[in-house]
CSV table of C-alpha atoms and ligand atoms in Angstrom, one decimal:
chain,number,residue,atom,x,y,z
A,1,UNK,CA,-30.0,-40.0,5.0
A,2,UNK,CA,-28.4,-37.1,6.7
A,3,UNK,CA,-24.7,-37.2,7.0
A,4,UNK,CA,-23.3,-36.4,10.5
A,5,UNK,CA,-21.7,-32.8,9.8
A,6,UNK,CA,-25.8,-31.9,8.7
A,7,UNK,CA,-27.7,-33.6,11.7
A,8,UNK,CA,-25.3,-31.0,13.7
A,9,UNK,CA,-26.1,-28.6,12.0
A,10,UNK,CA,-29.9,-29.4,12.8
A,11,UNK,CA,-28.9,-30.0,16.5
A,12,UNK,CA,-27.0,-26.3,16.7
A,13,UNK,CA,-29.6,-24.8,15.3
A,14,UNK,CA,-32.5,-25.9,17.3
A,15,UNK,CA,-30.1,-25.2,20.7
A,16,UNK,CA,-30.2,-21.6,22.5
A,17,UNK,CA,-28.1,-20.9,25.6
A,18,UNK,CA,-30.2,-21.1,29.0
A,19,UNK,CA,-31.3,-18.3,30.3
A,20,UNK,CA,-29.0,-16.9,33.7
A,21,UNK,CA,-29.4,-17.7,37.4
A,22,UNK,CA,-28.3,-16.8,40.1
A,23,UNK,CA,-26.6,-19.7,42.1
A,24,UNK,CA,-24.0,-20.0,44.8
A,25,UNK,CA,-20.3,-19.8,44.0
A,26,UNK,CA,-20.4,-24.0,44.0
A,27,UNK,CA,-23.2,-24.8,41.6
A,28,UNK,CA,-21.7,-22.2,39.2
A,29,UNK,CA,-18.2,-24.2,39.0
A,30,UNK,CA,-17.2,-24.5,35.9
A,31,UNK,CA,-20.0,-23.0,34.2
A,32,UNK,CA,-19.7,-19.1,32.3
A,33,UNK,CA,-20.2,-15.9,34.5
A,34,UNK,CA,-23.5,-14.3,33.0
A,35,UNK,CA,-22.3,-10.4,34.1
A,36,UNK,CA,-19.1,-8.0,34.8
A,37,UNK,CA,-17.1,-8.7,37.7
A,38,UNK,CA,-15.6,-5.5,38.7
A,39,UNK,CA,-13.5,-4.3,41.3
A,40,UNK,CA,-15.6,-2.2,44.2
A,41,UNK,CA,-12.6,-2.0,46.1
A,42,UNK,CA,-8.8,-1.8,45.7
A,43,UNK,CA,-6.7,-5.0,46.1
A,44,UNK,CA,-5.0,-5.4,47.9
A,45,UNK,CA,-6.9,-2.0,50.7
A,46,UNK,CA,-3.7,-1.6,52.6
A,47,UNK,CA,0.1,-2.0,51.7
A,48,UNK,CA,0.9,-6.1,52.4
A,49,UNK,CA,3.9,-7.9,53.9
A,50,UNK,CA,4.8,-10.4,51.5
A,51,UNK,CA,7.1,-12.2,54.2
A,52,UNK,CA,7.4,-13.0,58.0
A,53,UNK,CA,10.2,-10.1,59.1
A,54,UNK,CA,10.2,-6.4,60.2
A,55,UNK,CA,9.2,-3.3,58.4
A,56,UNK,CA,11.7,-1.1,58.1
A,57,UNK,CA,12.9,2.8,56.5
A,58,UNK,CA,15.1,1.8,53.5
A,59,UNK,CA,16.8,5.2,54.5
A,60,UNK,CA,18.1,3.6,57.4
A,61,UNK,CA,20.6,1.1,55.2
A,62,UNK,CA,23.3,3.1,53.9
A,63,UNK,CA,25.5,1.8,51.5
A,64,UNK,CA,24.3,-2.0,52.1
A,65,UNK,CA,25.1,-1.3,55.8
A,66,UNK,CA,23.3,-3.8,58.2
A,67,UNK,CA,21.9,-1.6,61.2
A,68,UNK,CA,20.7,-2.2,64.7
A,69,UNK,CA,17.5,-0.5,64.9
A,70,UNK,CA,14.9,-0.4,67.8
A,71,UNK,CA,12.2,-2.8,67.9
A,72,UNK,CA,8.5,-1.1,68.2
A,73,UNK,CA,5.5,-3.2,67.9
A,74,UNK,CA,4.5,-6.6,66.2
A,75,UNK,CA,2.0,-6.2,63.4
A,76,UNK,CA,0.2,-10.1,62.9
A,77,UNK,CA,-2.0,-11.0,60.1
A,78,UNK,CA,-5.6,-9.7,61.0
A,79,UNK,CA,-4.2,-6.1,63.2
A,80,UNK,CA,-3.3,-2.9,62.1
A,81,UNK,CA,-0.4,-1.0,63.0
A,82,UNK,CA,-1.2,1.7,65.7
A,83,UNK,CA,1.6,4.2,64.3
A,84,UNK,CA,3.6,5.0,61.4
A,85,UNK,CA,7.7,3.6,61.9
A,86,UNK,CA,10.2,6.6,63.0
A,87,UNK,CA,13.4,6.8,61.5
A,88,UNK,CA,15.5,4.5,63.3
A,89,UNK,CA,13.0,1.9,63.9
A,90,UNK,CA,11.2,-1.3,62.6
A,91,UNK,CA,8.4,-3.2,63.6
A,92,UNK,CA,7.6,-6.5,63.3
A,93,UNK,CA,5.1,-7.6,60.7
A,94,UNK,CA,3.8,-11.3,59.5
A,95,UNK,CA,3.1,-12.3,56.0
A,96,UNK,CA,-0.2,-10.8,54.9
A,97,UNK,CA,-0.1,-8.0,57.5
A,98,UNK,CA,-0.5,-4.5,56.8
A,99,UNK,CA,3.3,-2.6,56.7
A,100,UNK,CA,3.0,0.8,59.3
A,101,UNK,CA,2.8,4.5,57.1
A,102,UNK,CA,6.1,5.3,56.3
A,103,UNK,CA,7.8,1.8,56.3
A,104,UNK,CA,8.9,1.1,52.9
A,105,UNK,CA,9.9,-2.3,53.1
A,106,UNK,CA,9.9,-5.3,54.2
A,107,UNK,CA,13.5,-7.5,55.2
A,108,UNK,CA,13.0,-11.5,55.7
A,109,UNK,CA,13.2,-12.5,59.6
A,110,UNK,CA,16.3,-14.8,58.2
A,111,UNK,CA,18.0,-11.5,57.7
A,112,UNK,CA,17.6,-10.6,61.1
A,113,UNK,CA,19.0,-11.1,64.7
A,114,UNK,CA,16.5,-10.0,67.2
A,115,UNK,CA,17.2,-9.3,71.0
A,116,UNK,CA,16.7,-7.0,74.0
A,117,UNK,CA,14.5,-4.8,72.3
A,118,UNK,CA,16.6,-4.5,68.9
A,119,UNK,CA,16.9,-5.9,65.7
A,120,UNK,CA,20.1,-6.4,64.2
A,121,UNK,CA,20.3,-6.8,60.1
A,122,UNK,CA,22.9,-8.7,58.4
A,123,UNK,CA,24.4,-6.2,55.4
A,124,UNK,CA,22.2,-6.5,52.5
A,125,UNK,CA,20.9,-4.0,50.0
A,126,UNK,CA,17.3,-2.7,51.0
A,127,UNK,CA,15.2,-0.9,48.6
A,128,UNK,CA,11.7,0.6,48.4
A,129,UNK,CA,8.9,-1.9,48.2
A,130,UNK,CA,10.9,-4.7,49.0
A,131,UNK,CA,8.7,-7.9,50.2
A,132,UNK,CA,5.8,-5.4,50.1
A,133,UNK,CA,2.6,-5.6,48.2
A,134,UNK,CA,1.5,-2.0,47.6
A,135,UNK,CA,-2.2,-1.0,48.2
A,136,UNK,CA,-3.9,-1.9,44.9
A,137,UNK,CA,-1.2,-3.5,43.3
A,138,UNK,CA,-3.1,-6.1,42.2
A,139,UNK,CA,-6.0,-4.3,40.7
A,140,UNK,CA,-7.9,-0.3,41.6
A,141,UNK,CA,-11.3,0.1,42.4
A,142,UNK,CA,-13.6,-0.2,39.0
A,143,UNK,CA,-11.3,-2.5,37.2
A,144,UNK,CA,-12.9,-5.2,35.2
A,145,UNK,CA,-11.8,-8.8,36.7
A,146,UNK,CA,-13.5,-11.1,34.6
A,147,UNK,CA,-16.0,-10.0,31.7
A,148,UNK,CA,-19.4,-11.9,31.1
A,149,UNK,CA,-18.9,-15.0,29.6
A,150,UNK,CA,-15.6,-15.9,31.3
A,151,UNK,CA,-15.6,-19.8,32.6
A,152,UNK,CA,-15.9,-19.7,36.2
A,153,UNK,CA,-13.0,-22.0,37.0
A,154,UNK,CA,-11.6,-22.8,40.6
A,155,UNK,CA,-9.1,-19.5,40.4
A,156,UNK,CA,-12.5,-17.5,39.1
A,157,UNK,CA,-14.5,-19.0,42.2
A,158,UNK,CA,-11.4,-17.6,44.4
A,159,UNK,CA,-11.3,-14.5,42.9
A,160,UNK,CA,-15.0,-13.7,43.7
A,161,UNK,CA,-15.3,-15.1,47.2
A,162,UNK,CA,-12.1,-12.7,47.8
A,163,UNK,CA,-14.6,-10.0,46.9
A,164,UNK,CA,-16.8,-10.9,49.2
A,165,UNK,CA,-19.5,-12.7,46.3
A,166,UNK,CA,-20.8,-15.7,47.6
A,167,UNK,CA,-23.8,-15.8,44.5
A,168,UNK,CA,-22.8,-15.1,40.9
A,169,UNK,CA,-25.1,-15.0,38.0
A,170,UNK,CA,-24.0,-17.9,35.8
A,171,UNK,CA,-25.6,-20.0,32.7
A,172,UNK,CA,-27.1,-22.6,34.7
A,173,UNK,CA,-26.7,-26.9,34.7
A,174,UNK,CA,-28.6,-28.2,32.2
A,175,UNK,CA,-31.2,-30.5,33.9
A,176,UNK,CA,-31.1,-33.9,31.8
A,177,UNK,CA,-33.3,-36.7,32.0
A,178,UNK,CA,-32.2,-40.1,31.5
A,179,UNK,CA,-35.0,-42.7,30.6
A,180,UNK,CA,-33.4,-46.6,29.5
A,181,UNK,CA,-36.2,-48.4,27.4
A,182,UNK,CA,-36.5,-52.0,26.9
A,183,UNK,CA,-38.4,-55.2,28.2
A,184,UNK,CA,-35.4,-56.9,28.4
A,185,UNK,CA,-33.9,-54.8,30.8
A,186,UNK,CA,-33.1,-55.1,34.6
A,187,UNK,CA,-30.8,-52.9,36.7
A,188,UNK,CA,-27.3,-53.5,37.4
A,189,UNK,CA,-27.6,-55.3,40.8
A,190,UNK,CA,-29.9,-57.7,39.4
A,191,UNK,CA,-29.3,-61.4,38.6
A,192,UNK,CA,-30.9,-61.3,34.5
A,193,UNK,CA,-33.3,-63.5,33.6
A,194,UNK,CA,-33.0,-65.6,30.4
A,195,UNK,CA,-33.2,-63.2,27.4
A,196,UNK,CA,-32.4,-60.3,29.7
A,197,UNK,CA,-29.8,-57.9,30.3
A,198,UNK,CA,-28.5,-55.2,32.8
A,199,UNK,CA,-29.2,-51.6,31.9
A,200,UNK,CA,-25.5,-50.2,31.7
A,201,UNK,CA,-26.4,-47.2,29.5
A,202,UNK,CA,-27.5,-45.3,32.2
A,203,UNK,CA,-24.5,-44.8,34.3
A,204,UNK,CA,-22.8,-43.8,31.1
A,205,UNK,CA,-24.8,-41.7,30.2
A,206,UNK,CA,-24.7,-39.9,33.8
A,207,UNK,CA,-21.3,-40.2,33.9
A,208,UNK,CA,-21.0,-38.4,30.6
A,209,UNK,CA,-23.5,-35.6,31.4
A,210,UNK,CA,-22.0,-35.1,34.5
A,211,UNK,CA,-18.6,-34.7,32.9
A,212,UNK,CA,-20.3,-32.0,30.4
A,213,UNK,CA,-21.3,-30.1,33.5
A,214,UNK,CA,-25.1,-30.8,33.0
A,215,UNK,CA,-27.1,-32.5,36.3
A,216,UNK,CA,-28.6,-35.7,35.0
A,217,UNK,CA,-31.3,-37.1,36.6
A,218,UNK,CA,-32.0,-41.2,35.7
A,219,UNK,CA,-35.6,-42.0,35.4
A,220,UNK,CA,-37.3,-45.7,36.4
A,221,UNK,CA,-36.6,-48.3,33.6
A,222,UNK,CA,-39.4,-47.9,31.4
A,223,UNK,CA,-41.1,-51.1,29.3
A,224,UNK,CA,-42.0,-51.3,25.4
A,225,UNK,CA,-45.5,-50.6,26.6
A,226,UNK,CA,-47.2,-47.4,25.1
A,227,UNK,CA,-49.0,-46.2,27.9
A,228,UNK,CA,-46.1,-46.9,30.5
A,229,UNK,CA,-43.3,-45.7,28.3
A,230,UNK,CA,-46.0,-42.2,27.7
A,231,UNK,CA,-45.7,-41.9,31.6
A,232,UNK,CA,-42.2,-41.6,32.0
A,233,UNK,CA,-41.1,-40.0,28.5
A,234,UNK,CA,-43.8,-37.4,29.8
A,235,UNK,CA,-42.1,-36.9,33.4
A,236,UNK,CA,-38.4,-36.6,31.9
A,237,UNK,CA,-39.7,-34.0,29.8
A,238,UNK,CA,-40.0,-31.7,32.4
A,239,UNK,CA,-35.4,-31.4,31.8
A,240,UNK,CA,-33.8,-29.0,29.3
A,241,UNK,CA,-33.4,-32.0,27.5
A,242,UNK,CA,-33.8,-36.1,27.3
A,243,UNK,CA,-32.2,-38.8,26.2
A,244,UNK,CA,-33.8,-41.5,25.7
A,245,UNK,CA,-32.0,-45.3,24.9
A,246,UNK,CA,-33.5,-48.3,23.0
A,247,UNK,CA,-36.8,-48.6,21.3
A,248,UNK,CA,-35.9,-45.8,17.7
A,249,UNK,CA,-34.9,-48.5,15.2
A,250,UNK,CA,-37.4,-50.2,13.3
A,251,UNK,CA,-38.5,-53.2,15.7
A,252,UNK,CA,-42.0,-54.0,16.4
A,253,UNK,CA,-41.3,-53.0,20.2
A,254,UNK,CA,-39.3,-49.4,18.8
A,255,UNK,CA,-42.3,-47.4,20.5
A,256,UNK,CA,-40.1,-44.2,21.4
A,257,UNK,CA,-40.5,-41.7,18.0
A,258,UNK,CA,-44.1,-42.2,18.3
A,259,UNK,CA,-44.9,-42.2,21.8
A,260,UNK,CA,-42.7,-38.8,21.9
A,261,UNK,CA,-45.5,-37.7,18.8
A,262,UNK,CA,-48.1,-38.5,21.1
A,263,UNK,CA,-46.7,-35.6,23.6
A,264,UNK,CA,-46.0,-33.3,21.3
A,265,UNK,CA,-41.9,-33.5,20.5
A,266,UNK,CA,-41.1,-32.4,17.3
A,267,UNK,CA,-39.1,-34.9,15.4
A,268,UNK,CA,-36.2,-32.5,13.7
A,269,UNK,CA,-34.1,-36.1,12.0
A,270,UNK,CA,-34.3,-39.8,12.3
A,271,UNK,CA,-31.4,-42.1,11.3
A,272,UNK,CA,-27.8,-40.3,10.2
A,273,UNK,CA,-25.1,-41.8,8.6
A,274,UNK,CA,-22.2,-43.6,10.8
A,275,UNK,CA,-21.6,-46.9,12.3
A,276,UNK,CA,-22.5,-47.4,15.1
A,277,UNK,CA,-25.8,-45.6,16.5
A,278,UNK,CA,-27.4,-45.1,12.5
A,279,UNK,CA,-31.1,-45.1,14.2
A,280,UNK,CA,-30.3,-41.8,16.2
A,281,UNK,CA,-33.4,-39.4,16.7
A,282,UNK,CA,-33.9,-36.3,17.5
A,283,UNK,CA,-36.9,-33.6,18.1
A,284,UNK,CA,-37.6,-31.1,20.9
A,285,UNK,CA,-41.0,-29.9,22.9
A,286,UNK,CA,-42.7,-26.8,22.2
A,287,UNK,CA,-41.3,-24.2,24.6
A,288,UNK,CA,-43.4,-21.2,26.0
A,289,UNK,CA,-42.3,-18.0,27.2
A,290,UNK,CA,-40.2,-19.2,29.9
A,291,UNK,CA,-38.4,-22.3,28.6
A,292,UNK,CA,-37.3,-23.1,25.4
A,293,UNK,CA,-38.6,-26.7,25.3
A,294,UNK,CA,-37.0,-30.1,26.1
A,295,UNK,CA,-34.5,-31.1,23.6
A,296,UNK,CA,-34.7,-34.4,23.0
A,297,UNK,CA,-32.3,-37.2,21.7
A,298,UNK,CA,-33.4,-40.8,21.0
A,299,UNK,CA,-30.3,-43.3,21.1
A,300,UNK,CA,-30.4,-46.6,19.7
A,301,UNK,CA,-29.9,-49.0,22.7
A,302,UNK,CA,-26.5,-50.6,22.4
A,303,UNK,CA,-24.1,-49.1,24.2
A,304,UNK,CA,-21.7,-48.1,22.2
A,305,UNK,CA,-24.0,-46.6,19.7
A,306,UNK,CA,-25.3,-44.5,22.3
A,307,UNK,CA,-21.9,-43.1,23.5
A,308,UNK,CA,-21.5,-42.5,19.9
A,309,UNK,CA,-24.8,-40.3,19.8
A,310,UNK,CA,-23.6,-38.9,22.6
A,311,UNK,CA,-20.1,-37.2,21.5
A,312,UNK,CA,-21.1,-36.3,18.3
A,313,UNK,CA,-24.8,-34.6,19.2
A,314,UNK,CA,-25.9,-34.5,22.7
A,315,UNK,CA,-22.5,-32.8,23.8
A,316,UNK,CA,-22.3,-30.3,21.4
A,317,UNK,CA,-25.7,-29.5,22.7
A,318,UNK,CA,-25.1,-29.6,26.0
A,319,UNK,CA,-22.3,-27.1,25.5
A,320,UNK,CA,-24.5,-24.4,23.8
A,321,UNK,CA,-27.1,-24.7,26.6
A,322,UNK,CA,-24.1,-23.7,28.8
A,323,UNK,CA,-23.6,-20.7,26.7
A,324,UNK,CA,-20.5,-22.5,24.9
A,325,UNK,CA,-19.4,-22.9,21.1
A,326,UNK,CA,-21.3,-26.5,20.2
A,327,UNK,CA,-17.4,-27.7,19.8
A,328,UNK,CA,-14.2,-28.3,21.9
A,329,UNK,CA,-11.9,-28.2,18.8
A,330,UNK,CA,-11.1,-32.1,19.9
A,331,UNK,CA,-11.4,-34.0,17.1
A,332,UNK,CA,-8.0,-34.5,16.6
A,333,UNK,CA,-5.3,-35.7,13.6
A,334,UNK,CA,-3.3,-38.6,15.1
A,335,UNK,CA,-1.4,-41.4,13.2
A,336,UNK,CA,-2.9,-44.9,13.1
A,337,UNK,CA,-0.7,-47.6,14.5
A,338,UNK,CA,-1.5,-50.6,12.5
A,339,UNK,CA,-3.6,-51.7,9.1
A,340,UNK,CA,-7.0,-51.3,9.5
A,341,UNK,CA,-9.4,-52.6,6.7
A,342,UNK,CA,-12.9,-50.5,7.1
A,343,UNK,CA,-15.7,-51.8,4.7
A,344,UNK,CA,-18.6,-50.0,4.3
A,345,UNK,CA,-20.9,-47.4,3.1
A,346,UNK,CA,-21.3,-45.6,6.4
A,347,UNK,CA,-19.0,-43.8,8.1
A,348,UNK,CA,-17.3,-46.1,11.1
A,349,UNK,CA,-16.4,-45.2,14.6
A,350,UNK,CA,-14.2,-47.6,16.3
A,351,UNK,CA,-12.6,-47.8,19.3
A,352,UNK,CA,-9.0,-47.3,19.1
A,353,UNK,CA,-6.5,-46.9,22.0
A,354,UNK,CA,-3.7,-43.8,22.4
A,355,UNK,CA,-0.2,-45.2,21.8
A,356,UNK,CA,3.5,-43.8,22.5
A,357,UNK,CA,4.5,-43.3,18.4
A,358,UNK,CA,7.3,-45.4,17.5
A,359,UNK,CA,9.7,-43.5,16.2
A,360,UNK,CA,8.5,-40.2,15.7
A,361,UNK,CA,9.5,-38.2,19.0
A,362,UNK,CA,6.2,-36.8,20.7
A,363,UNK,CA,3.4,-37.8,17.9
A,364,UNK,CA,0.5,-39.1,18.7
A,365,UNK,CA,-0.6,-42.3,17.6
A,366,UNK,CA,-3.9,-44.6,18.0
A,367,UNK,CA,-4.2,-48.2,17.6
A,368,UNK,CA,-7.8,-49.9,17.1
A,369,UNK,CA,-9.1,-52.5,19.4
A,370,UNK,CA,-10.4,-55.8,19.3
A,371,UNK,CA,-14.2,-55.0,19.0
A,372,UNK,CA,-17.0,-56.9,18.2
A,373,UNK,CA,-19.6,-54.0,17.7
A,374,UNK,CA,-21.7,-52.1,19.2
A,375,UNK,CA,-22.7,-54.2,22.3
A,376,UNK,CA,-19.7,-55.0,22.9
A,377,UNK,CA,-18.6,-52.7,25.9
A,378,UNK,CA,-15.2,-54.3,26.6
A,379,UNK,CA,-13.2,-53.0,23.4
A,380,UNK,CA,-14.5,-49.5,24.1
A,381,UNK,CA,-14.1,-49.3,27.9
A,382,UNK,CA,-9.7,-50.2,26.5
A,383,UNK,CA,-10.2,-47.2,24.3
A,384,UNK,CA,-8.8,-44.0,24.5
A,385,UNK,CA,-11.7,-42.9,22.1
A,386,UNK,CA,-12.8,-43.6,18.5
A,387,UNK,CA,-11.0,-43.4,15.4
A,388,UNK,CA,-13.0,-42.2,12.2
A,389,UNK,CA,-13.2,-44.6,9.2
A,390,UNK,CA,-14.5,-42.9,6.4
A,391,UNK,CA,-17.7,-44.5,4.1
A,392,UNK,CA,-15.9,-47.0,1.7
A,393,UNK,CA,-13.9,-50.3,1.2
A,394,UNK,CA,-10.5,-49.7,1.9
A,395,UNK,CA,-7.4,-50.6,3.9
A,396,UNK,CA,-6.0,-47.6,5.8
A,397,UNK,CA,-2.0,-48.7,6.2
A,398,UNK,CA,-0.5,-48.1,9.9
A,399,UNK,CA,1.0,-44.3,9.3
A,400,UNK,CA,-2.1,-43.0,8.0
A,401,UNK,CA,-3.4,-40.0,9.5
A,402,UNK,CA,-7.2,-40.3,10.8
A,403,UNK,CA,-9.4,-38.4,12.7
A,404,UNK,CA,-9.6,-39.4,16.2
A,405,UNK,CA,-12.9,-38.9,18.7
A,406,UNK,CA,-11.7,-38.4,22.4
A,407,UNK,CA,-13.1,-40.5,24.9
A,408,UNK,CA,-12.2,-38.3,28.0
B,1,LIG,P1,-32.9,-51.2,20.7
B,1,LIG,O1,-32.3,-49.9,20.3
B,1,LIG,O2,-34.0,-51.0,21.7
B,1,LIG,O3,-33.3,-52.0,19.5
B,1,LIG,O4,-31.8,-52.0,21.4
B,1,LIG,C1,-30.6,-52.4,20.7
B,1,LIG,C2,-29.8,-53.3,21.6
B,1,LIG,O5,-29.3,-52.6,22.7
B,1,LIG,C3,-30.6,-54.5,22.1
B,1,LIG,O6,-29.8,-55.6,22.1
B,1,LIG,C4,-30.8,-54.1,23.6
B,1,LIG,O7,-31.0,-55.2,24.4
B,1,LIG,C5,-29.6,-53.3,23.9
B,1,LIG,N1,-29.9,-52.3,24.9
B,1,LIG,C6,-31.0,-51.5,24.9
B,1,LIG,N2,-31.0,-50.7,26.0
B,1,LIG,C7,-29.9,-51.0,26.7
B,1,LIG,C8,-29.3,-50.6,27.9
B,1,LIG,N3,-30.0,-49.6,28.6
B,1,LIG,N4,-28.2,-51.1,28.4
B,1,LIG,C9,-27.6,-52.0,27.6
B,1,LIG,N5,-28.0,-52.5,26.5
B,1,LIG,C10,-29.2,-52.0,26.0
B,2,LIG,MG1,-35.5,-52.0,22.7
């Protein structure tokens, strides 16, 4: 059986970026800019007062004099001055409006005692480009803002809009299916029968796309019936890639790996080695010119085995169809809190919880959880994330260092 570190590296290799788009400034949050921003213009195109007061001649302060000068006009944010200032003069400007030719700076209205047609300035020193943003001082015309490939964050999104962009060629949202299998299943507002039970993978799993930046879309609960489980496998194929809970171990009623035969996914691995979520499948759809095919991941049904599946393969994955490394470097060294005896000859993931270190200033430190496996959705939802138990019998003592999977 494949260990986890070579399933990945089945999953990254089967993953390529997705081609560009073109999409407005809010689809493309968060996802990576696909060309060169440049500047077409300087920034800022005129000289800029940084502060509500009045432009002024710095040769008109001598020796940290404060001088009465004569009031001209009042320059708001949005005009333009009609003149440039004469010795002798100041006008009055707001923050963001453009300083008159000749002014060289700007002194705070607090500064200031206005009246009759004069402005009076308290003794100060005055110097060139005081409270004034020069004309390009933030960038010139042709300078490269953001290269291809930067993440368009909300700063990014700013920066654009400021240049007048309201489209911006991005990697796009993976589009990802989300089909729950299983007889047994009902949806969440529903009152189970006997043997039944609600369908909670699929809000995690949205939830967790979501967070990855992809746009899940959850598909009708679909029954251990070949020809109805073919119809909907077939519909969610139409995504970048699908994930598919319940029905990939070896039950009679495990339908998915061959159903997803009968349409034509290649299976790439079935069953790696870890605790929970060992029944884990994956395979992907021919692509054609334009797409490169549906990747597809098969989770086994219990919840927690699926969230497994998910952080350790279908992230990754998404990631690369977003045009980023397969791994956030996030699995993390951390301290365990308490004894933990792991038997075994899988791997284990188990929920553990963040904890303030005792005694060591600032380390971080996990503590497992009260779990009872991998149906059991209330040790994991009191989890920070999961620790890793390597294969083997063996207690690990509290002060152990051990890997740690991030929930968030
Ligand atoms: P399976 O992988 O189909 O053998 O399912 C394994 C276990 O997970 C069974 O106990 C199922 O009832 C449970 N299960 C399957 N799908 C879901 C789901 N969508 N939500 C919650 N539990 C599920
Ligand atoms: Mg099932």
């Amino acid at each position: 059986m494949l260990t986890v570190d070579e399933a990945l590296a089945l999953v990254v290799q089967e993953v390529r970026p997705l081609s560009p788009v073109v999409c407005s400034l809010r689809d493309a949050r968060g996802c990576l800019l696909a060309e060169d921003l440049v500047a077409d213009a300087d920034q800022p195109t005129f000289d800029k007062s940084l502060v509500d007061g009045y432009a002024v001649l710095t040769a008109d302060f001598r020796a940290d004099s404060g001088p009465v000068l004569n009031l001209g006009e009042s320059i708001m944010a949005g005009q333009s001055p009609s003149r440039p200032l004469a010795p002798g003069e100041t006008a009055q400007v707001m923050t963001g409006a453009p300083v008159p030719d000749e002014a060289d700076a700007v002194v705070m209205q607090e500064r200031t005692h206005a009246s009759e047609g004069k402005v009076r300035f308290d003794p100060q020193s005055v110097y060139p480009g005081m409270n004034v943003l020069a004309r390009a001082g933030i960038c010139r015309a042709g300078t490269l803002l953001l290269a291809s490939g930067s993440a368009l964050s909300p700063p990014a999104l700013a920066l654009l809009a400021s240049l007048g962009q309201s489209r911006v060629r991005a990697v796009p949202r993976p589009r990802v299916s989300i089909v729950s299998t299983g007889d047994e299943l009902v949806e969440p507002d529903r009152v189970p029968g006997p043997g039944q039970i609600r369908n909670s993978n699929a809000i995690m799993l949205e939830s967790l796309a979501i967070d990855q930046g992809a746009e899940p879309r959850v598909l009708p609960l679909a029954p251990d019936r070949r020809n109805e489980l073919r119809e909907i496998l077939e519909a969610g194929l139409g995504a970048d890639m699908m994930l598919v809970t319940g029905g990939v171990s070896a039950g009679q009623r495990d339908l998915v790996p061959a159903v997803l035969a009968e349409l034509g996914v290649q299976c790439v691995f079935h069953k790696v080695r870890l605790k929970p979520g060992k029944p884990i499948w994956f395979g992907r759809s021919p692509g054609h010119q334009k797409s490169q095919g549906c990747l597809v991941f098969g989770l086994p049904g219990n919840p927690v085995s699926a969230l497994v599946g998910f952080l350790l393969f279908v992230k990754p994955a998404i990631r690369m169809l977003m045009g980023r490394p397969p791994l956030s470097a996030e699995l993390e060294s951390v301290r365990l809190a308490n004894d933990f005896h792991h038997r075994g000859d899988r791997p284990t993931y188990h929920p553990a919880r963040r904890i303030a270190a005792p005694g060591s200033a600032g380390g971080a430190a996990v503590q497992t959880v009260e779990w009872a496996g991998s149906a059991d959705l209330v040790g994991v939802a009191n989890a920070d994330g999961l620790a890793v138990f390597p294969a083997g019998d063996r207690v690990f003592q509290a002060g152990e260092i051990v890997r740690f999977l991030p929930l968030g």
